[in-house]
CSV table of C-alpha atoms and ligand atoms in Angstrom, one decimal:
chain,number,residue,atom,x,y,z
M,255,MET,CA,177.2,6.8,-138.3
M,256,ALA,CA,176.7,10.3,-137.5
M,257,ILE,CA,173.6,12.3,-136.6
M,258,SER,CA,172.8,15.3,-138.9
M,259,MET,CA,169.6,16.6,-137.7
M,260,PRO,CA,170.0,19.6,-135.2
M,261,MET,CA,169.4,19.1,-131.4
M,262,VAL,CA,167.6,21.9,-129.8
M,263,TRP,CA,168.0,22.3,-126.1
M,264,SER,CA,168.0,24.8,-123.2
M,265,GLU,CA,170.4,24.9,-120.2
M,266,ARG,CA,167.4,26.2,-118.1
M,267,HIS,CA,166.3,22.7,-117.8
M,268,ARG,CA,168.8,22.4,-114.8
M,269,LEU,CA,166.7,24.7,-112.9
M,270,HIS,CA,164.1,21.9,-112.4
M,271,GLU,CA,165.4,19.7,-109.6
M,272,PRO,CA,162.3,17.8,-108.6
M,273,GLY,CA,163.9,16.7,-105.4
M,274,GLY,CA,162.2,13.1,-105.6
M,275,GLU,CA,158.7,12.0,-105.7
M,276,VAL,CA,156.1,11.3,-103.1
M,277,TRP,CA,155.0,7.7,-104.1
M,278,VAL,CA,152.5,5.9,-101.9
M,279,GLY,CA,152.8,8.6,-99.4
M,280,VAL,CA,156.8,8.1,-99.2
M,281,ARG,CA,159.3,10.6,-100.4
M,282,THR,CA,161.5,8.6,-102.9
M,283,PRO,CA,164.6,9.8,-104.8
M,284,GLY,CA,162.9,9.7,-108.2
M,285,THR,CA,164.4,9.1,-111.6
M,286,GLU,CA,163.4,12.3,-113.6
M,287,LEU,CA,167.0,13.9,-112.9
M,288,PRO,CA,168.7,16.9,-114.7
M,289,GLU,CA,171.5,14.4,-115.4
M,290,ARG,CA,169.2,12.7,-118.1
M,291,ALA,CA,169.3,15.6,-120.5
M,292,GLU,CA,172.9,16.0,-119.9
M,293,ARG,CA,173.6,12.4,-121.0
M,294,ILE,CA,171.6,12.7,-124.0
M,295,ARG,CA,173.3,16.0,-125.1
M,296,ARG,CA,176.6,14.7,-124.6
M,297,GLU,CA,175.9,11.4,-126.6
M,298,LEU,CA,174.3,13.3,-129.5
M,299,VAL,CA,177.1,15.8,-129.7
M,300,ARG,CA,179.5,13.0,-129.8
M,301,ARG,CA,177.7,11.6,-132.8
M,302,GLY,CA,177.9,14.8,-134.7
M,303,ALA,CA,174.4,16.4,-134.0
M,304,PRO,CA,174.6,20.3,-134.2
M,305,LEU,CA,173.5,22.0,-131.0
M,306,VAL,CA,170.9,24.8,-131.4
M,307,GLU,CA,169.8,27.0,-128.5
M,308,ALA,CA,166.2,27.4,-128.0
M,309,ARG,CA,164.6,30.6,-128.9
M,310,GLU,CA,162.0,32.2,-126.5
M,311,ALA,CA,158.5,31.9,-127.8
M,312,PRO,CA,155.8,34.5,-126.9
M,313,ASN,CA,153.6,33.3,-124.1
M,314,ASP,CA,150.4,33.5,-126.2
M,315,ASP,CA,151.6,31.1,-128.6
M,316,ALA,CA,153.6,28.7,-126.3
M,317,LEU,CA,150.8,28.3,-123.7
M,318,ARG,CA,147.7,28.3,-126.0
M,319,LEU,CA,147.0,24.7,-125.3
M,320,HIS,CA,146.7,25.2,-121.7
M,321,ASP,CA,143.9,26.6,-119.4
M,322,PRO,CA,145.2,30.1,-118.1
M,323,ALA,CA,144.3,29.0,-114.6
M,324,LEU,CA,146.8,26.0,-115.0
M,325,VAL,CA,149.5,28.5,-116.3
M,326,ASP,CA,148.9,31.0,-113.7
M,327,TYR,CA,149.1,28.4,-111.0
M,328,LEU,CA,152.3,26.8,-112.2
M,329,ALA,CA,154.0,30.1,-112.8
M,330,SER,CA,153.2,31.0,-109.0
M,331,ALA,CA,153.0,27.8,-107.2
M,332,TRP,CA,156.6,27.8,-105.8
M,333,GLU,CA,156.4,31.4,-104.5
M,334,ARG,CA,153.0,30.7,-102.8
M,335,TRP,CA,154.4,27.7,-101.2
M,336,GLU,CA,157.6,29.5,-99.8
M,337,ALA,CA,155.3,32.4,-98.7
M,338,SER,CA,153.0,30.0,-96.8
M,339,GLY,CA,156.0,28.8,-94.5
M,340,LEU,CA,155.4,25.1,-95.3
M,341,THR,CA,159.2,24.9,-96.1
M,342,ALA,CA,159.8,25.6,-92.5
M,343,ASP,CA,156.6,23.8,-90.8
M,344,PRO,CA,156.2,21.1,-91.5
M,345,GLY,CA,159.4,21.2,-93.4
M,346,GLN,CA,158.3,20.5,-97.1
M,347,ASP,CA,160.7,21.7,-99.5
M,348,ARG,CA,158.7,21.1,-102.6
M,349,VAL,CA,155.1,21.7,-103.6
M,350,VAL,CA,153.0,18.7,-102.8
M,351,PRO,CA,149.1,18.5,-102.9
M,352,TYR,CA,147.3,17.3,-99.9
M,353,LEU,CA,143.8,16.8,-101.3
M,354,PHE,CA,142.4,16.7,-104.7
M,355,ALA,CA,139.4,18.4,-106.4
M,356,HIS,CA,138.2,15.0,-107.3
M,357,PRO,CA,134.9,14.9,-109.4
M,358,GLY,CA,133.6,12.6,-106.6
M,359,LEU,CA,134.1,15.2,-104.1
M,360,LEU,CA,132.7,18.2,-106.2
M,361,GLY,CA,129.9,16.8,-108.1
M,362,GLU,CA,128.4,19.6,-110.1
M,363,VAL,CA,129.5,22.3,-107.7
M,364,GLU,CA,132.0,24.8,-109.1
M,365,PRO,CA,134.9,24.5,-106.6
M,366,ILE,CA,136.0,27.5,-104.1
M,367,GLU,CA,139.4,28.9,-105.1
M,368,PRO,CA,141.3,27.7,-102.1
M,369,ALA,CA,143.5,29.9,-99.9
M,370,ALA,CA,145.8,27.1,-98.7
M,371,PRO,CA,148.7,26.4,-101.0
M,372,ALA,CA,148.7,22.7,-100.3
M,373,ALA,CA,145.0,22.7,-101.4
M,374,LEU,CA,145.4,24.7,-104.4
M,375,ALA,CA,148.0,22.2,-105.5
M,376,GLY,CA,145.3,19.4,-105.6
M,377,ARG,CA,143.1,21.6,-107.9
M,378,PHE,CA,145.9,21.3,-110.7
M,379,ALA,CA,148.0,18.2,-109.9
M,380,TYR,CA,146.6,14.6,-110.5
M,381,ASP,CA,149.2,12.8,-108.7
M,382,THR,CA,151.8,13.4,-105.7
M,383,MET,CA,154.9,12.5,-107.8
M,384,THR,CA,155.3,15.6,-109.7
M,385,LEU,CA,156.8,18.0,-107.2
M,386,ILE,CA,157.4,21.8,-107.8
M,387,GLY,CA,160.6,23.5,-106.7
M,388,PRO,CA,162.1,26.9,-107.1
M,389,GLY,CA,163.2,26.4,-110.8
M,390,THR,CA,160.4,24.2,-112.0
M,391,TRP,CA,158.3,26.7,-113.8
M,392,ALA,CA,161.4,28.4,-115.7
M,393,ALA,CA,162.4,24.9,-116.9
M,394,ALA,CA,159.1,23.7,-117.8
M,395,ARG,CA,158.5,27.0,-119.8
M,396,SER,CA,162.0,26.5,-121.4
M,397,ALA,CA,161.0,22.9,-122.4
M,398,LEU,CA,158.1,24.5,-124.3
M,399,ASP,CA,160.5,27.0,-126.1
M,400,VAL,CA,162.8,24.0,-127.1
M,401,ALA,CA,159.7,22.1,-128.6
M,402,ILE,CA,158.5,25.1,-130.5
M,403,THR,CA,162.1,26.1,-131.9
M,404,THR,CA,162.4,22.4,-133.0
M,405,ALA,CA,159.0,22.7,-134.9
M,406,ASP,CA,160.2,25.8,-136.6
M,407,LEU,CA,163.3,24.3,-137.6
M,408,VAL,CA,161.4,21.4,-139.2
M,409,LEU,CA,159.1,23.9,-141.0
M,410,ASP,CA,162.1,26.0,-142.3
M,411,SER,CA,164.1,23.1,-143.5
M,412,ASP,CA,161.2,20.6,-144.4
M,413,THR,CA,163.1,17.8,-142.6
M,414,ALA,CA,163.9,16.7,-139.0
M,415,ALA,CA,164.9,17.9,-135.7
M,416,TYR,CA,165.2,16.8,-132.1
M,417,ALA,CA,163.9,18.6,-129.1
M,418,LEU,CA,165.7,17.8,-125.8
M,419,CYS,CA,162.9,18.6,-123.6
M,420,ARG,CA,163.2,18.4,-119.9
M,421,PRO,CA,160.9,18.2,-117.9
M,422,PRO,CA,158.9,15.8,-120.2
M,423,GLY,CA,155.3,16.7,-121.2
M,424,HIS,CA,153.2,14.0,-122.6
M,425,HIS,CA,151.1,13.5,-119.3
M,426,ALA,CA,150.2,17.1,-119.0
M,427,THR,CA,146.6,18.0,-120.0
M,428,ARG,CA,144.9,21.2,-120.7
M,429,GLY,CA,144.2,21.9,-117.1
M,430,ALA,CA,146.3,19.5,-115.0
M,431,PHE,CA,149.8,18.3,-114.5
M,432,GLY,CA,151.3,14.9,-113.4
M,433,GLY,CA,153.5,12.1,-114.4
M,434,SER,CA,156.6,14.2,-114.0
M,435,CYS,CA,155.0,16.5,-116.7
M,436,TYR,CA,153.8,20.3,-116.3
M,437,LEU,CA,153.6,21.7,-119.8
M,438,ALA,CA,152.7,19.7,-123.0
M,439,ASN,CA,155.9,20.0,-125.2
M,440,ALA,CA,155.1,17.3,-127.9
M,441,ALA,CA,151.5,18.7,-128.2
M,442,ALA,CA,152.8,22.3,-128.5
M,443,ALA,CA,155.3,21.1,-131.5
M,444,ALA,CA,152.2,19.4,-132.9
M,445,ALA,CA,150.1,22.4,-133.0
M,446,ARG,CA,152.8,24.3,-134.4
M,447,LEU,CA,153.5,22.0,-137.3
M,448,ALA,CA,149.5,21.7,-137.9
M,449,ASP,CA,149.4,25.4,-138.4
M,450,GLN,CA,151.4,25.1,-141.4
M,451,LEU,CA,151.0,21.7,-142.7
M,452,GLY,CA,147.4,21.0,-141.9
M,453,ARG,CA,147.0,17.4,-140.6
M,454,VAL,CA,149.8,16.0,-138.6
M,455,ALA,CA,150.4,13.0,-136.4
M,456,VAL,CA,152.0,12.5,-133.0
M,457,ILE,CA,153.3,8.9,-132.4
M,458,ASP,CA,154.2,8.4,-129.0
M,459,VAL,CA,156.8,5.6,-128.3
M,460,ASP,CA,157.4,6.3,-124.6
M,461,ALA,CA,156.8,3.2,-122.4
M,462,HIS,CA,153.7,4.9,-120.8
M,463,HIS,CA,150.5,6.1,-122.4
M,464,GLY,CA,150.6,9.6,-123.8
M,465,ASN,CA,147.4,10.6,-121.9
M,466,GLY,CA,148.1,14.3,-122.0
M,467,THR,CA,148.6,14.4,-125.7
M,468,GLN,CA,145.5,12.2,-126.3
M,469,SER,CA,143.3,14.5,-124.1
M,470,LEU,CA,144.5,17.7,-125.8
M,471,PHE,CA,143.6,16.5,-129.3
M,472,TYR,CA,140.8,14.1,-128.4
M,473,GLU,CA,138.1,15.8,-130.5
M,474,ASP,CA,140.5,17.3,-133.2
M,475,PRO,CA,140.6,15.5,-136.4
M,476,ASP,CA,143.8,17.3,-137.5
M,477,VAL,CA,146.1,16.0,-135.0
M,478,LEU,CA,146.3,12.2,-135.1
M,479,THR,CA,147.5,11.0,-131.8
M,480,GLY,CA,148.8,7.4,-131.6
M,481,SER,CA,150.5,5.8,-128.5
M,482,VAL,CA,152.2,2.3,-128.0
M,483,HIS,CA,152.8,1.7,-124.3
M,484,VAL,CA,152.6,-0.9,-121.6
M,485,ASP,CA,149.1,-1.8,-120.8
M,486,PRO,CA,147.8,0.5,-118.0
M,487,ALA,CA,145.3,-2.2,-117.0
M,488,ALA,CA,148.1,-4.4,-116.1
M,489,GLY,CA,149.2,-1.9,-113.3
M,490,TRP,CA,151.1,0.8,-115.0
M,491,PHE,CA,151.0,4.6,-115.0
M,492,PRO,CA,148.6,6.3,-115.9
M,493,HIS,CA,146.4,3.4,-114.8
M,494,PHE,CA,143.1,5.0,-115.6
M,495,LEU,CA,143.6,5.7,-119.4
M,496,GLY,CA,145.3,4.3,-122.5
M,497,ALA,CA,143.0,1.5,-123.4
M,498,ALA,CA,142.5,0.5,-127.2
M,499,ARG,CA,139.0,1.5,-126.9
M,500,GLU,CA,139.8,5.2,-126.5
M,501,ALA,CA,139.6,6.2,-130.2
M,502,GLY,CA,138.7,10.1,-130.0
M,503,SER,CA,135.3,11.6,-129.9
M,504,GLY,CA,133.2,14.1,-131.9
M,505,PRO,CA,134.9,15.4,-135.1
M,506,GLY,CA,138.1,13.6,-133.8
M,507,ALA,CA,136.4,10.1,-133.6
M,508,GLY,CA,139.0,7.7,-135.1
M,509,ALA,CA,141.8,10.2,-134.7
M,510,ASN,CA,143.3,8.6,-131.6
M,511,ARG,CA,144.9,5.2,-131.5
M,512,ASN,CA,146.2,3.2,-128.4
M,513,VAL,CA,148.3,0.2,-128.6
M,514,PRO,CA,148.5,-1.1,-125.0
M,515,LEU,CA,151.2,-4.1,-124.8
M,516,PRO,CA,151.8,-6.6,-121.9
M,517,PRO,CA,154.6,-6.3,-119.6
M,518,GLY,CA,157.6,-8.2,-120.9
M,519,THR,CA,156.9,-7.3,-124.6
M,520,GLY,CA,160.3,-7.0,-126.6
M,521,ASP,CA,161.4,-6.0,-130.0
M,522,SER,CA,159.5,-7.7,-132.6
M,523,ARG,CA,156.1,-7.0,-131.1
M,524,TRP,CA,157.0,-3.6,-130.2
M,525,THR,CA,158.5,-2.5,-133.5
M,526,GLU,CA,155.4,-4.0,-135.2
M,527,ALA,CA,153.3,-1.8,-133.1
M,528,VAL,CA,155.2,1.3,-134.0
M,529,GLU,CA,155.1,0.3,-137.7
M,530,GLY,CA,151.4,-0.1,-137.4
M,531,LEU,CA,151.1,3.4,-136.1
M,532,CYS,CA,153.2,4.7,-138.9
M,533,ARG,CA,150.8,3.0,-141.4
M,534,TRP,CA,147.7,4.4,-139.5
M,535,ALA,CA,149.3,8.0,-139.7
M,536,ARG,CA,150.0,7.6,-143.4
M,537,GLN,CA,146.5,6.3,-144.2
M,538,GLY,CA,145.1,9.2,-142.1
M,539,GLY,CA,146.7,11.7,-144.4
M,540,ALA,CA,149.3,13.1,-141.9
M,541,ARG,CA,151.6,15.8,-143.6
M,542,GLY,CA,153.9,16.1,-140.5
M,543,LEU,CA,155.1,14.1,-137.7
M,544,VAL,CA,155.9,14.7,-134.1
M,545,VAL,CA,157.7,11.6,-132.3
M,546,ALA,CA,157.1,11.7,-128.7
M,547,LEU,CA,160.5,10.0,-127.9
M,548,GLY,CA,160.5,8.2,-124.5
M,549,VAL,CA,163.2,5.6,-124.4
M,550,ASP,CA,161.8,4.0,-121.2
M,551,ALA,CA,160.5,0.9,-123.0
M,552,ALA,CA,164.2,-0.4,-122.9
M,553,GLY,CA,164.7,-3.6,-121.0
M,554,GLY,CA,167.1,-1.8,-118.5
M,555,ASP,CA,164.8,1.1,-117.6
M,556,PRO,CA,163.5,1.2,-114.2
M,557,GLU,CA,160.2,2.7,-114.9
M,558,SER,CA,158.9,0.0,-117.2
M,559,PRO,CA,158.5,-3.6,-117.7
M,560,LEU,CA,159.0,-3.6,-121.6
M,561,GLU,CA,162.0,-5.3,-122.9
M,562,VAL,CA,163.0,-3.2,-126.0
M,563,THR,CA,166.7,-3.2,-127.2
M,564,ALA,CA,168.7,-0.7,-128.8
M,565,GLU,CA,168.1,-2.6,-132.2
M,566,GLY,CA,164.4,-2.3,-131.4
M,567,TYR,CA,164.9,1.5,-131.1
M,568,ARG,CA,166.8,1.6,-134.4
M,569,ALA,CA,164.2,-0.3,-136.1
M,570,ALA,CA,161.5,1.9,-134.9
M,571,GLY,CA,163.6,5.0,-136.1
M,572,ARG,CA,163.6,3.4,-139.5
M,573,ALA,CA,159.9,2.9,-139.7
M,574,LEU,CA,159.4,6.5,-138.6
M,575,GLY,CA,162.0,7.7,-141.2
M,576,ALA,CA,160.3,5.8,-144.0
M,577,LEU,CA,157.1,7.9,-143.7
M,578,GLY,CA,159.2,10.6,-145.3
M,579,LEU,CA,157.4,13.3,-143.3
M,580,PRO,CA,158.7,16.6,-141.8
M,581,THR,CA,159.4,15.3,-138.2
M,582,ALA,CA,160.1,16.8,-134.8
M,583,PHE,CA,161.2,14.4,-132.4
M,584,VAL,CA,160.4,15.4,-128.8
M,585,GLN,CA,162.2,13.9,-125.7
M,586,GLU,CA,159.7,12.2,-123.1
M,587,GLY,CA,160.9,9.5,-120.7
M,588,GLY,CA,163.9,7.4,-120.2
M,589,TYR,CA,165.5,6.8,-116.9
M,590,ASP,CA,168.4,4.6,-117.3
M,591,LEU,CA,171.4,7.1,-117.2
M,592,ALA,CA,173.8,4.6,-118.7
M,593,THR,CA,171.8,4.0,-121.8
M,594,ILE,CA,169.6,7.0,-122.3
M,595,GLY,CA,171.9,8.8,-124.7
M,596,PRO,CA,172.7,5.8,-126.9
M,597,LEU,CA,168.9,4.7,-127.1
M,598,VAL,CA,168.0,8.3,-128.3
M,599,ALA,CA,170.9,8.2,-130.5
M,600,GLU,CA,170.0,4.7,-132.1
M,601,THR,CA,166.5,6.0,-132.9
M,602,LEU,CA,167.6,9.1,-134.6
M,603,GLU,CA,170.3,7.3,-136.6
M,604,GLY,CA,167.7,4.6,-137.6
M,605,PHE,CA,165.4,7.4,-138.8
M,606,GLU,CA,168.1,9.1,-140.8
M,607,GLN,CA,169.2,5.8,-142.4
M,608,ALA,CA,165.6,5.4,-143.7
M,609,ARG,CA,165.4,8.9,-145.4
K,739,ZN,ZN1,157.3,7.1,-119.7
């Protein structure tokens, strides 16, 4: 087997070194490492995928899904932090929020623009795990370029392409970041495809609910958003969102579908859920597809309790390929360095088998 679809990437992902996570108040090493993307790139090149450098997309286009306030913040967060002296005293070398503009704090009051960088972080971050370092903005912005270049390749060739995005994006919302995500890569690809194709679908197979993608299109009938993930109510990120009852609202009512699965779910039930989302996208009239491809549902992954195997990913790829739609794959999670490349490759090969 060989992979024929192009793989788009940017070496600028390496600029993002999260430096760990602050989890339950403790700095831990974290798993969203630069090596993830390097492993995937090497494996796909080994299997024949042509490597394409991302083109720089204009800001107006690339950032249109996000609040300008979030964009301005992310672009300047590190410089503000460094200038404030927090790197020396108390010695924090990454941007970390210290309190949050929680709705229970603010009520109906419009928040003050805080002067303290550690407070400003809590206006835009919704967790403490998504740290910002010197190169985070450049890398996050380049990941958007990767996603948009990929969508353009799909539109040009009417077939499929793969975006090696890092950092990932499906937890980023219009105005906030979290879950190791800063900007919404898969959503940007979907918006690009929708511009040309009309109605499109995002099918998110990452082990965690794609809450950012869901929220960006929650009232939009032309971007169907489906996600299969470990049940957040069973104790998994993003904890507060991802229930089956979240189905879209207003003109987007019925255009969102969540399939939460219990911890321990393996191949057969997981691939059935992917196949169900494929049928749902077809019946909904999708003319293009974005696959938010996290491979952290794999049995060996440290970040989820799902037990999907390489054969499960290949079966999911076949189901996605059988839709016969112009398709952009966008990389999301996947944290087991030994298997991340092969799992992505299995999915793409399954997809190409079914075409
Ligand atoms: Zn995930």
